[in-house]
Short mmCIF file of C-alpha atoms in Angstrom, two decimals:
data_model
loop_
_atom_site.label_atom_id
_atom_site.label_comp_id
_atom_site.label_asym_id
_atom_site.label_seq_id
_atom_site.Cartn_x
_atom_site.Cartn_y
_atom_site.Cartn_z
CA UNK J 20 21.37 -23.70 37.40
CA UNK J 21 22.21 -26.97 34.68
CA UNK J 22 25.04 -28.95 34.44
CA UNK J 23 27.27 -28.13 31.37
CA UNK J 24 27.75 -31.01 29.63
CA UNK J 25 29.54 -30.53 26.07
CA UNK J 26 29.15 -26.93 26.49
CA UNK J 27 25.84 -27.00 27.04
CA UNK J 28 23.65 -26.24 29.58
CA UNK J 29 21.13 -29.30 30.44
CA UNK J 30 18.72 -31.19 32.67
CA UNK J 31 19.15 -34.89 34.11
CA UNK J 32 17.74 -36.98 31.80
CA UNK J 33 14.47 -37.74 33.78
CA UNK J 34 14.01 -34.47 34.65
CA UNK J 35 14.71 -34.70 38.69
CA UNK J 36 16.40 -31.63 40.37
CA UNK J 37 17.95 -30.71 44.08
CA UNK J 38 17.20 -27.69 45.51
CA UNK J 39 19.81 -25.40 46.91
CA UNK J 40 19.01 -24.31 49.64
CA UNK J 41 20.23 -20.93 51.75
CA UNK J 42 21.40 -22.30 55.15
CA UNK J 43 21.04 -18.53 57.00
CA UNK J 44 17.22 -18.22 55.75
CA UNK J 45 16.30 -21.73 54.88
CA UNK J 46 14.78 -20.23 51.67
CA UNK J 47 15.07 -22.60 48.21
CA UNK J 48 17.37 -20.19 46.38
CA UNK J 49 17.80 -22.62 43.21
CA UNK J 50 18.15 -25.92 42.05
CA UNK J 51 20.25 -28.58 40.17
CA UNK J 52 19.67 -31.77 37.60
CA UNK J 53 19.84 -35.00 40.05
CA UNK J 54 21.70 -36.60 37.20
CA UNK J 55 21.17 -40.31 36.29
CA UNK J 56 23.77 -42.79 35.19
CA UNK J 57 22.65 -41.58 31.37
CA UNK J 58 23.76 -38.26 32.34
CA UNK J 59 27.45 -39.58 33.69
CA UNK J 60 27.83 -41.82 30.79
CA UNK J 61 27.33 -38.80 28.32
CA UNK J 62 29.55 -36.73 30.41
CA UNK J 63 32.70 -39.66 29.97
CA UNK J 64 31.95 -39.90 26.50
CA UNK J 65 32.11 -36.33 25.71
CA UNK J 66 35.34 -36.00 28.13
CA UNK J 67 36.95 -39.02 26.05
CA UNK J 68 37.11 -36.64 23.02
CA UNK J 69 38.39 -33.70 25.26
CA UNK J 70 41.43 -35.52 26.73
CA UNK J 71 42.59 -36.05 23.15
CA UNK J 72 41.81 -32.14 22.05
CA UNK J 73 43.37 -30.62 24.96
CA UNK J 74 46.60 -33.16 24.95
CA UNK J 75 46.98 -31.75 21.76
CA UNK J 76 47.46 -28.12 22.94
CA UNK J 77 51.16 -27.11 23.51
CA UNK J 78 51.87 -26.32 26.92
CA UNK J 79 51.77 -22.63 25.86
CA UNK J 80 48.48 -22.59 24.26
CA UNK J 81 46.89 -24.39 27.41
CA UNK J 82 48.62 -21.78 30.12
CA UNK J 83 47.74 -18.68 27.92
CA UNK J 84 44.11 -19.97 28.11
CA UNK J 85 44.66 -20.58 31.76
CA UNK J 86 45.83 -17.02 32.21
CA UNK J 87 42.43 -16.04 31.21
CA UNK J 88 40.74 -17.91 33.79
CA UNK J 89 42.83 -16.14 36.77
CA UNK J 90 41.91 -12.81 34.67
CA UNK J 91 38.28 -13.77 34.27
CA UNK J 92 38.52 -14.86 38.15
CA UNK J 93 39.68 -11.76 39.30
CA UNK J 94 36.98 -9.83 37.18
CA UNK J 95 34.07 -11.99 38.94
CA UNK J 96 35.40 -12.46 42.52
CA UNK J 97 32.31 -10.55 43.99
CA UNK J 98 29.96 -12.25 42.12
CA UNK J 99 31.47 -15.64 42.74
CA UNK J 100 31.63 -14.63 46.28
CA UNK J 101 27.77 -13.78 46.66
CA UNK J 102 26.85 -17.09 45.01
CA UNK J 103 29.09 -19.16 47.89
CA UNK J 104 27.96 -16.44 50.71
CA UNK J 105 24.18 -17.42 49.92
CA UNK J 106 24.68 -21.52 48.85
CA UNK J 107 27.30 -22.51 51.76
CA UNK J 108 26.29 -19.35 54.78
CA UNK J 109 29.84 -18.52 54.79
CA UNK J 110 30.35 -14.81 55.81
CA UNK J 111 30.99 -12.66 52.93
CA UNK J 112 34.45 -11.71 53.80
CA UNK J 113 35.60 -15.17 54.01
CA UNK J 114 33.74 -16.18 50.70
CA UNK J 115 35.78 -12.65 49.06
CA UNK J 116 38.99 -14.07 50.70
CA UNK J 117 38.62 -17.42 49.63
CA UNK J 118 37.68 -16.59 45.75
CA UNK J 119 40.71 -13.59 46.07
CA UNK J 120 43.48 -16.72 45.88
CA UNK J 121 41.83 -18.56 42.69
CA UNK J 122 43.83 -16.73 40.18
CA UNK J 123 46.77 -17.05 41.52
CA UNK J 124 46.29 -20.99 41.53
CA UNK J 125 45.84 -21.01 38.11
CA UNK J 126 48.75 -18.68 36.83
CA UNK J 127 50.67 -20.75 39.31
CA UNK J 128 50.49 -23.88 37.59
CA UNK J 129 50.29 -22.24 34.54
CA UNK J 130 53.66 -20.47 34.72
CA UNK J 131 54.99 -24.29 36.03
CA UNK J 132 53.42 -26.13 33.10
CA UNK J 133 55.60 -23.50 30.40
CA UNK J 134 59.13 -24.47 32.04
CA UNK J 135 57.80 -28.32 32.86
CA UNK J 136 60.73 -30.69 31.23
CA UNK J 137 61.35 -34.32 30.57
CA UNK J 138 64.78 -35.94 31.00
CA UNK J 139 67.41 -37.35 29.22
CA UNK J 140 69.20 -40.00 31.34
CA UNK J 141 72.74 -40.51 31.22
CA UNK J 142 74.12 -42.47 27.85
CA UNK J 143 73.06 -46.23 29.11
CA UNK J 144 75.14 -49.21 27.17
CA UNK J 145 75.11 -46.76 23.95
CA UNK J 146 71.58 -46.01 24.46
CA UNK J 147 69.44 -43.19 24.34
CA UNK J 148 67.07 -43.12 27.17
CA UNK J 149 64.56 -40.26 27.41
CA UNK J 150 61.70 -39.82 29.95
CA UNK J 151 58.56 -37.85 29.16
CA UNK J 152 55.17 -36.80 30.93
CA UNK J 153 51.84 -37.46 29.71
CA UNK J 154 48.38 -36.70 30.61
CA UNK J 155 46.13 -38.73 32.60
CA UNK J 156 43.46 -38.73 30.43
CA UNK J 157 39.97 -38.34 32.57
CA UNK J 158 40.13 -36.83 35.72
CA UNK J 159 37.04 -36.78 38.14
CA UNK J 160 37.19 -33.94 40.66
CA UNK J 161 34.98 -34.17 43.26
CA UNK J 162 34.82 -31.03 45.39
CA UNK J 163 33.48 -30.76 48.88
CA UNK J 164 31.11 -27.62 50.54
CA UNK J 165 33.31 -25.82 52.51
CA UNK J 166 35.63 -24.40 50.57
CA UNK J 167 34.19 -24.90 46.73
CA UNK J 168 35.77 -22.21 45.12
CA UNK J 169 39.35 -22.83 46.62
CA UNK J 170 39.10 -26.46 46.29
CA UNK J 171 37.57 -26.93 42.66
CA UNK J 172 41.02 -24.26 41.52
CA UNK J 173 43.11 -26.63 43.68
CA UNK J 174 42.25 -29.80 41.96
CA UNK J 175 40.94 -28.34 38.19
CA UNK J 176 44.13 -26.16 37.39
CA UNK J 177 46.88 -28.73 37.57
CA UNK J 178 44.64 -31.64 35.89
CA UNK J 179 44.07 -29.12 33.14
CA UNK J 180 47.69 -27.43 32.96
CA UNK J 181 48.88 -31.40 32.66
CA UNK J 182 46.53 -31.66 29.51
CA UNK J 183 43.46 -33.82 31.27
CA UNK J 184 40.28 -33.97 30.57
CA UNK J 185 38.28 -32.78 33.38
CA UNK J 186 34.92 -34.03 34.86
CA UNK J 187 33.61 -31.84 38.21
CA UNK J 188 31.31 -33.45 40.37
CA UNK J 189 30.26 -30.59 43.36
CA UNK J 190 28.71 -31.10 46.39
CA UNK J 191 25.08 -31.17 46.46
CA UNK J 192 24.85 -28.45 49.10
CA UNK J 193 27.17 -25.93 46.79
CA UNK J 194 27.12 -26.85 43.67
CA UNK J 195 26.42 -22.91 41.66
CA UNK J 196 29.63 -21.39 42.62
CA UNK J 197 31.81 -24.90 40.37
CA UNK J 198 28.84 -24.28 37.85
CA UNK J 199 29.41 -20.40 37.48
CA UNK J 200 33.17 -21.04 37.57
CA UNK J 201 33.33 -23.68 34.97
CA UNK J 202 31.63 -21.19 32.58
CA UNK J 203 33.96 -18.88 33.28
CA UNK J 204 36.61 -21.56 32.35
CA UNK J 205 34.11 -22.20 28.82
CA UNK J 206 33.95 -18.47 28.13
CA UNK J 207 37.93 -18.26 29.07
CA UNK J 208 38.44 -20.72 26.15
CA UNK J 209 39.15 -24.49 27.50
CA UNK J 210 37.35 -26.70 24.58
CA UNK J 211 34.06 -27.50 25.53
CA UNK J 212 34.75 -31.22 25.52
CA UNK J 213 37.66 -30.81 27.58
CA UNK J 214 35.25 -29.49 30.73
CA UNK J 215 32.50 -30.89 32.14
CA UNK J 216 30.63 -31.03 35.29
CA UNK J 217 27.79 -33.18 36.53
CA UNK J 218 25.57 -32.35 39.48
CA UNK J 219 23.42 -34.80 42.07
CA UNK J 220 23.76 -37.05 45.12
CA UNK J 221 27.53 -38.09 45.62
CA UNK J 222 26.93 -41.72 46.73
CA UNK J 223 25.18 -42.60 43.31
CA UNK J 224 27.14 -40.41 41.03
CA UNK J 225 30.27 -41.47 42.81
CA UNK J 226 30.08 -44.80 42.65
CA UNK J 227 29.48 -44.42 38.46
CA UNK J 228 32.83 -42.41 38.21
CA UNK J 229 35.09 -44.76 40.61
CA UNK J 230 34.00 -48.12 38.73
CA UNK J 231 34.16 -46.97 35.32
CA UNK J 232 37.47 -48.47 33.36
CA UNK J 233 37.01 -45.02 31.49
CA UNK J 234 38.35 -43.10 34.08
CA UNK J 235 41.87 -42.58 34.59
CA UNK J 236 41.52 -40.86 38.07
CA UNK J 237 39.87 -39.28 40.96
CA UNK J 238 40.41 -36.42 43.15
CA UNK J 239 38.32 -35.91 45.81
CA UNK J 240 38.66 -33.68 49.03
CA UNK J 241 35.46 -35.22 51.52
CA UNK J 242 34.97 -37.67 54.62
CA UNK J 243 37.14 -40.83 55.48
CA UNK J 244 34.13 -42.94 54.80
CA UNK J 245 33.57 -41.38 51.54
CA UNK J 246 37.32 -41.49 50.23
CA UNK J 247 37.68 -45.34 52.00
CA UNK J 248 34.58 -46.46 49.55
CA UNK J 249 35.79 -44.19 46.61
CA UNK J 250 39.13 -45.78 46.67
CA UNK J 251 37.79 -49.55 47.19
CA UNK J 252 35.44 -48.69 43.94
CA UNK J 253 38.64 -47.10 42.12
CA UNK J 254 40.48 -50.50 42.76
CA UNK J 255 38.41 -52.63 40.11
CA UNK J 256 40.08 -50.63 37.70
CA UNK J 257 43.20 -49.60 39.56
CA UNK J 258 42.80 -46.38 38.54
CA UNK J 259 44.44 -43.54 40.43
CA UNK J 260 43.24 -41.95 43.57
CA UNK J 261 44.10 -38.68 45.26
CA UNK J 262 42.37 -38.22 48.47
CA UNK J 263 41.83 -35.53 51.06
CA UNK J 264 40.51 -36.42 54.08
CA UNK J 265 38.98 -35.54 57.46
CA UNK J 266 41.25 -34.31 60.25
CA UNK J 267 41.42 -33.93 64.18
CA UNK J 268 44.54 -31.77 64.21
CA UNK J 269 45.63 -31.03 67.35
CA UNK J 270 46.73 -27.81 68.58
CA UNK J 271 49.63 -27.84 71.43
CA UNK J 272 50.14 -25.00 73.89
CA UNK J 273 53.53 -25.50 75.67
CA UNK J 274 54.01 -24.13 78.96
CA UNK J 275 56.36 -20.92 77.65
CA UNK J 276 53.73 -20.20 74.56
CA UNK J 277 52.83 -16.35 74.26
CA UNK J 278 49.40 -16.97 75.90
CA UNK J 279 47.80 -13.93 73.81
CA UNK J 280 49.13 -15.90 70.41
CA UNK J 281 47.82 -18.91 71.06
CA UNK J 282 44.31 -17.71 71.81
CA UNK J 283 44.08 -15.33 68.68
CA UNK J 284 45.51 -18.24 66.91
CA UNK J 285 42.91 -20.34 68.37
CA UNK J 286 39.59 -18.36 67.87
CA UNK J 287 40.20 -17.18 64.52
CA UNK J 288 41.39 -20.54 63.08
CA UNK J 289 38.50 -22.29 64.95
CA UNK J 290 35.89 -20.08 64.24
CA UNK J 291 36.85 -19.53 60.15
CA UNK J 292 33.90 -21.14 58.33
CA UNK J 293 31.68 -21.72 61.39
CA UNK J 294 34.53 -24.44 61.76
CA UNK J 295 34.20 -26.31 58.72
CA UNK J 296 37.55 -26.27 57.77
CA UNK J 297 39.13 -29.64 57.25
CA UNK J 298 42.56 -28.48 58.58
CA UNK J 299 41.90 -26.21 61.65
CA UNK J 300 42.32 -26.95 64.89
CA UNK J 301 40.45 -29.18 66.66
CA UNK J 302 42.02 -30.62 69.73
CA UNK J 303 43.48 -28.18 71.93
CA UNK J 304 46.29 -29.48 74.24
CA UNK J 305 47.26 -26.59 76.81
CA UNK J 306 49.77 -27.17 79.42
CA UNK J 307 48.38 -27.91 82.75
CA UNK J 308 49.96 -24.66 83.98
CA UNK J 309 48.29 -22.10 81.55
CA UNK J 310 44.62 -24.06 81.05
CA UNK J 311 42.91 -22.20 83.43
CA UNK J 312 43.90 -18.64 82.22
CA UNK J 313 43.59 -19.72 78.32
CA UNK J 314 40.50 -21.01 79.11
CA UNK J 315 39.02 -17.63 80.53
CA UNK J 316 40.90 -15.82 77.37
CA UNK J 317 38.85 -18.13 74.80
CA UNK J 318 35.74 -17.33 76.63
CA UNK J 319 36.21 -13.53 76.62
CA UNK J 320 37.03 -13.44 73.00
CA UNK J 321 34.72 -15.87 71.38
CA UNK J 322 31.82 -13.97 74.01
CA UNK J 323 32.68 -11.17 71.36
CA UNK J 324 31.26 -13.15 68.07
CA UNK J 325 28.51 -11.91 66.58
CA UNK J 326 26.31 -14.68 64.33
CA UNK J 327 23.72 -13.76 61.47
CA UNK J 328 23.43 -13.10 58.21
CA UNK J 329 26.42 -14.06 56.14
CA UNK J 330 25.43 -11.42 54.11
CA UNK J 331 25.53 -8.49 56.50
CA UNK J 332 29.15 -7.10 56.95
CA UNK J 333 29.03 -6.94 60.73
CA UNK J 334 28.73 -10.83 61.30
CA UNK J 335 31.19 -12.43 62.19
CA UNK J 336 30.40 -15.84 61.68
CA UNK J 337 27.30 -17.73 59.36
CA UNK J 338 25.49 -20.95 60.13
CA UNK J 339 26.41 -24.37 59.39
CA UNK J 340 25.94 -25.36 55.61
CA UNK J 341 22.93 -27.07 56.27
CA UNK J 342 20.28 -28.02 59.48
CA UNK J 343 21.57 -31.99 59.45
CA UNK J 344 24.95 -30.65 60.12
CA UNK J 345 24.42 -28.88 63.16
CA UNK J 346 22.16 -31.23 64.40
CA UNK J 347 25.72 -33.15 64.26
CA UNK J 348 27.52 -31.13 66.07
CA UNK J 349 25.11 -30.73 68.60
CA UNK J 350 25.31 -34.69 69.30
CA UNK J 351 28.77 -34.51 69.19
CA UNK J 352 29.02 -32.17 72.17
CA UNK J 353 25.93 -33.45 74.22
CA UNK J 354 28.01 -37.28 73.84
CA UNK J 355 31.25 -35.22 74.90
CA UNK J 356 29.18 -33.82 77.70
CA UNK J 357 27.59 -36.94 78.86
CA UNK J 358 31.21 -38.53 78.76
CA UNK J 359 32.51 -36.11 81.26
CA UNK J 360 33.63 -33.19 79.78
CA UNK J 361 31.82 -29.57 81.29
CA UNK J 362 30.80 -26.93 78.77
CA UNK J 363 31.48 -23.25 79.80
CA UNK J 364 30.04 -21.54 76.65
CA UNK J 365 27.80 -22.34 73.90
CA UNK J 366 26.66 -25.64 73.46
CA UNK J 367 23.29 -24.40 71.45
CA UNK J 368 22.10 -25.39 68.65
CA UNK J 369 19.46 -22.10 67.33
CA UNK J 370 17.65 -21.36 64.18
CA UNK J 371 17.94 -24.62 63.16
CA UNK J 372 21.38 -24.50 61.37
CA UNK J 373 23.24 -21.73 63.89
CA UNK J 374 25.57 -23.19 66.41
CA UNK J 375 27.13 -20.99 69.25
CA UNK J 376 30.53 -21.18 69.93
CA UNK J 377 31.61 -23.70 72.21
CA UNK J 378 34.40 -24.79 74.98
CA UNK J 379 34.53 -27.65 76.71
CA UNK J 380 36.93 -28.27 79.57
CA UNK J 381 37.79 -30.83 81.48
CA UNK J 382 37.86 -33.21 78.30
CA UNK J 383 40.24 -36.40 78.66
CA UNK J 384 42.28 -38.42 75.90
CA UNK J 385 40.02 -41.52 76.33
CA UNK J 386 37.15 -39.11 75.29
CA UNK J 387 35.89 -39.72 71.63
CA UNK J 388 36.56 -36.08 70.90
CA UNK J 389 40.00 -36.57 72.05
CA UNK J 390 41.00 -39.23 69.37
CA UNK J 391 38.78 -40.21 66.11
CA UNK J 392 35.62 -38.11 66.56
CA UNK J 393 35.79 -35.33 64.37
CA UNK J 394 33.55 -32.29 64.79
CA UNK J 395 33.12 -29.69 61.86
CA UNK J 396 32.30 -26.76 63.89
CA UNK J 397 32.97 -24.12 65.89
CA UNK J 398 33.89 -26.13 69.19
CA UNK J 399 36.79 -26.24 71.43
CA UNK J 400 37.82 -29.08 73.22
CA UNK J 401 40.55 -28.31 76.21
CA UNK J 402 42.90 -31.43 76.61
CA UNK J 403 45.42 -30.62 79.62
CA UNK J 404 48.85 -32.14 80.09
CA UNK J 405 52.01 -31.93 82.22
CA UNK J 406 54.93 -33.36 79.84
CA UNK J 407 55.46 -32.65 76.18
CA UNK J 408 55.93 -36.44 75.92
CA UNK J 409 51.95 -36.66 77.12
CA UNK J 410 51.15 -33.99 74.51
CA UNK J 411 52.73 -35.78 71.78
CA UNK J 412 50.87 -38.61 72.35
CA UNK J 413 48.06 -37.13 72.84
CA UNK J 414 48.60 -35.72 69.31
CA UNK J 415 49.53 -38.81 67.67
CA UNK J 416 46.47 -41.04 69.34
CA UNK J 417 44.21 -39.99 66.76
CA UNK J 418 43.52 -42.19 63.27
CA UNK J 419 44.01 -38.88 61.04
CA UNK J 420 47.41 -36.77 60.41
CA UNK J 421 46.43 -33.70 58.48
CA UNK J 422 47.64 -31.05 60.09
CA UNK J 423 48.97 -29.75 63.44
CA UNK J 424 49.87 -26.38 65.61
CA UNK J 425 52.53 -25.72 68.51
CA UNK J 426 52.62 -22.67 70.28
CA UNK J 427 56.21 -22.09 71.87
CA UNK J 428 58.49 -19.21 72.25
CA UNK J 429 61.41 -21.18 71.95
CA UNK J 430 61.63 -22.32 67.86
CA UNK J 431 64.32 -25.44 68.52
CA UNK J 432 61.80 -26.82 70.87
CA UNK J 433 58.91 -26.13 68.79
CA UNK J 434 60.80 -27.64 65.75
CA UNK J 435 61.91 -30.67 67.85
CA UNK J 436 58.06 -31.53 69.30
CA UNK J 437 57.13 -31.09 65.44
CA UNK J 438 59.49 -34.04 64.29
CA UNK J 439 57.43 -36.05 66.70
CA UNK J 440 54.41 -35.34 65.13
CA UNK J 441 52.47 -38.06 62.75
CA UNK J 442 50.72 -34.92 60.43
CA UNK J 443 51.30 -34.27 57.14
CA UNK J 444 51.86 -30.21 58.08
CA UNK J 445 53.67 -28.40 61.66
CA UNK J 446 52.97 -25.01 62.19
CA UNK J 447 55.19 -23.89 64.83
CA UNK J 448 53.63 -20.57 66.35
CA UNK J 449 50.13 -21.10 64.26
CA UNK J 450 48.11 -23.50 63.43
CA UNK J 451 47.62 -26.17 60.54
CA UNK J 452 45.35 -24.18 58.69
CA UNK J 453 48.53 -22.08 57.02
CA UNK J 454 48.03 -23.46 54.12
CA UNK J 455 49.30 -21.72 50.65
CA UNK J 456 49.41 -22.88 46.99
CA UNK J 457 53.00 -23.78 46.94
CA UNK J 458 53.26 -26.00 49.77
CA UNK J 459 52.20 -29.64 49.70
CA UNK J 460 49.26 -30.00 51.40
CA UNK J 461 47.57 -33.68 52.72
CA UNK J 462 47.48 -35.95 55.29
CA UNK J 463 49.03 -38.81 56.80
CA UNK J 464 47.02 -42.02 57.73
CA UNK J 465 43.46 -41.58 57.57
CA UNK J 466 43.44 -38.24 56.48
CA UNK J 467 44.61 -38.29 52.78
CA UNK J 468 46.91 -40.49 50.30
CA UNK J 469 48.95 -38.80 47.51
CA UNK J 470 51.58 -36.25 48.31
CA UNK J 471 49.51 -33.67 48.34
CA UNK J 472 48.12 -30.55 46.90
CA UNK J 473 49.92 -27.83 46.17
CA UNK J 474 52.66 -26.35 43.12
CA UNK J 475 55.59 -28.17 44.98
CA UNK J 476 54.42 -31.70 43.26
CA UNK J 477 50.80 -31.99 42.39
CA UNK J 478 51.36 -31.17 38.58
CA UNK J 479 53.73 -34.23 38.91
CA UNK J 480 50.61 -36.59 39.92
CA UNK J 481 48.68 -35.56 36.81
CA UNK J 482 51.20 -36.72 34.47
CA UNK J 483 51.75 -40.58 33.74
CA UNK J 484 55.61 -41.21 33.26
CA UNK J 485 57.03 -42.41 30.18
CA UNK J 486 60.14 -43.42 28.91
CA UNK J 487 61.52 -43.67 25.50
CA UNK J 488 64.33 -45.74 24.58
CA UNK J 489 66.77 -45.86 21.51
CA UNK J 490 68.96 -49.26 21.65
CA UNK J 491 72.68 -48.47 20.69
CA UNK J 492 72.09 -45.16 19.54
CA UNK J 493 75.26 -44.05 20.43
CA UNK J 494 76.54 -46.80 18.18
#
């Protein structure tokens, strides 16, 4: 596939292309322009012209055009589905449940952006004071490779229901599922000029978007590191920065938790996306009294999980998104293991980009795995503990603050631990990955900045606040 720049379809300008690359049967299944600085310059330009077309639409006219994309999106869910089953080596039913949602985000913040009002303030010394919203202007969305359907609708509809121009910049690894969809946004009727996106290496292309005083701001779900050297480029210009971050969310079974709960809630939120999910559990603090029989439980149900082909309906879990990231995993547990901790299943790394499902006991909270070492797979680290005071801080040790789980039978206590808790989301009886569209979703400390994505406030971020004042009007 090309990038779309100005509606068209088109090389880099030297010609260079990525392949894509099928993590399940290592086969090249396409590739992409590696564009050049040229090619990002173009792509500003062209958006510059956009920002002032699409500001120009009336709220209306831009959510009846976003209706279309959640109608197109519906239409095309299988197909979009297939693309992100073969690109990323997600399972197909998680790629059809992922893509399912992506209407709904856009007729969400559609339907906000028709009944979105400014303010008149109170009369103030005889004058009339009014404040009003405004576009951005530019905004770069940069979308990571595990979810790259659910993440480009997450950061693309509200930057386009606020009136922005829109530049997408996917990952490298998945990049034909945002090209296919921003089509689909083309043929759905958002002015050419007004969408863009621009494929290559994210550490060169980047770097172009965060230092240029043309852009008005970037969101970007990825790594700490990533979002830390986005946000120091961003600076020169102070433009704004929305960023969603890693996580090591930790998952707390009290002593009266439903023991069959917290192990469903455990395998299945663990296991979605071969555990590349930014907000599932990944520290799992059982009380001293239960560890032993949770432990077996895990065993015996994750012994149950098939692995293959994404694309055969029986799987139950894909590979990693590509052979360097399993390799990572695979030195994440071996350092675990060499630190102390015993595994009791998995621990392989096969086919190059397969891991098995893992569980490690007998893991401490001086262990790296324990506090800032996140792993984006399908492992299981047991952390015991005897006081909920010792869980909590176990918790809260870590740098990041996405999200967190408590499993408890008794909600006031469950509540109370969650108060305690330095995460941006508390699921009480489930874990931080129960996420939906309305809720604010992002991290605390070195997971994220902004307040998060979601319809409760992120329309609100892509907006620049104006106010308008009359001197003695009243007069």
């Amino acid at each position: 596939m090309k990038m779309i720049i100005d509606g068209k379809k088109v090389d880099s300008f030297d010609g260079s292309t990525i392949p894509v690359v099928n993590p399940a049967t290592h086969k090249v299944i396409d590739s992409i322009p590696n564009a050049t600085e040229k090619d990002v310059r173009k792509a500003i330009d062209v958006a510059k012209k956009g920002k002032k077309i699409w500001a120009a639409y009336t709220p209306s006219k831009r959510a009846e055009i976003l209706f279309r994309v959640a109608e197109l999106l519906r239409k095309e869910t299988h197909e979009i589905a297939k693309i992100i089953c073969q690109e990323e080596g997600k399972i197909y039913s998680e790629a059809v449940g992922e893509v399912t949602g992506n209407a709904s985000i856009f007729e969400g913040y559609a339907s906000k952006m028709r009944h979105y009002y400014g303010s008149i303030l109170p009369r103030i010394n005889n004058d009339f004071v009014e404040v009003i919203r405004e576009p951005l202007g530019i905004v770069v969305c940069i979308i990571p490779y595990n979810f790259p359907a659910d993440l480009y609708c997450h950061k693309v509809a509200p930057a386009l229901a606020a009136g922005n121009a829109v530049i997408v910049k996917p990952s490298s690894e998945t990049p034909l599922a945002n090209i296919y969809m921003t089509d689909l946004l083309l043929r759905a009727g958002v002015p050419a000029e007004t969408i863009q996106i621009v494929t290559g290496y994210g550490a060169d292309i980047g770097k172009w978007f965060s230092t240029s005083n043309e852009i008005d701001a970037i969101n970007l779900t990825g790594s700490t590191n990533v979002g830390i050297q986005t946000a120091k480029n961003a600076a020169t210009h102070l433009k704004k920065v929305f960023l969603e971050l890693g996580g090591n969310d930790p998952f707390i079974v009290l002593d009266d938790a439903d023991l069959d709960l917290a192990v469903e809630e455990t395998v299945i939120n663990r296991m979605l996306n071969a555990g590349q999910t930014c907000c599932a559990p990944k520290r799992f603090i059982v009380h001293n009294s239960l560890i032993e029989e949770y432990t077996d439980k895990v065993v015996e149900r994750l012994s149950e999980i098939k692995q293959g082909n994404p694309m055969d309906l029986s799987i139950d879990m894909g590979p990693m998104v590509s052979e360097h990231a399993a390799e990572e995993i695979h030195r994440q547990v071996t350092m675990t293991i060499n630190q102390g901790a015993k595994c009791v299943l998995g621990g392989e790394l096969f086919d190059k980009s397969f891991y098995k499902p893992t569980v490690l006991i007998g893991v401490t909270k001086d262990m790296d795995i324990a506090k800032d070492m996140e792993v984006f797979g399908p492992v299981i680290p047991i952390i015991g503990f005897d006081t909920e005071e010792e869980a909590i801080d176990i918790a809260n040790q870590s740098i990041y603050g996405l999200s967190a789980g408590v499993i408890t039978k008794d909600w006031k206590r469950g509540v109370k631990l969650a108060s305690k808790l330095d995460s941006g989301t508390v699921a009480i009886n489930g874990s931080g990955l129960c996420r939906t569209a309305d809720m604010p979703f992002g991290g605390r400390k070195m997971s994220g900045t902004g307040g998060g994505e979601g319809f409760f406030n992120t329309l609100d971020e892509m907006h620049n606040i104006k106010t308008i004042l009359l001197k003695d009007f009243y007069n």
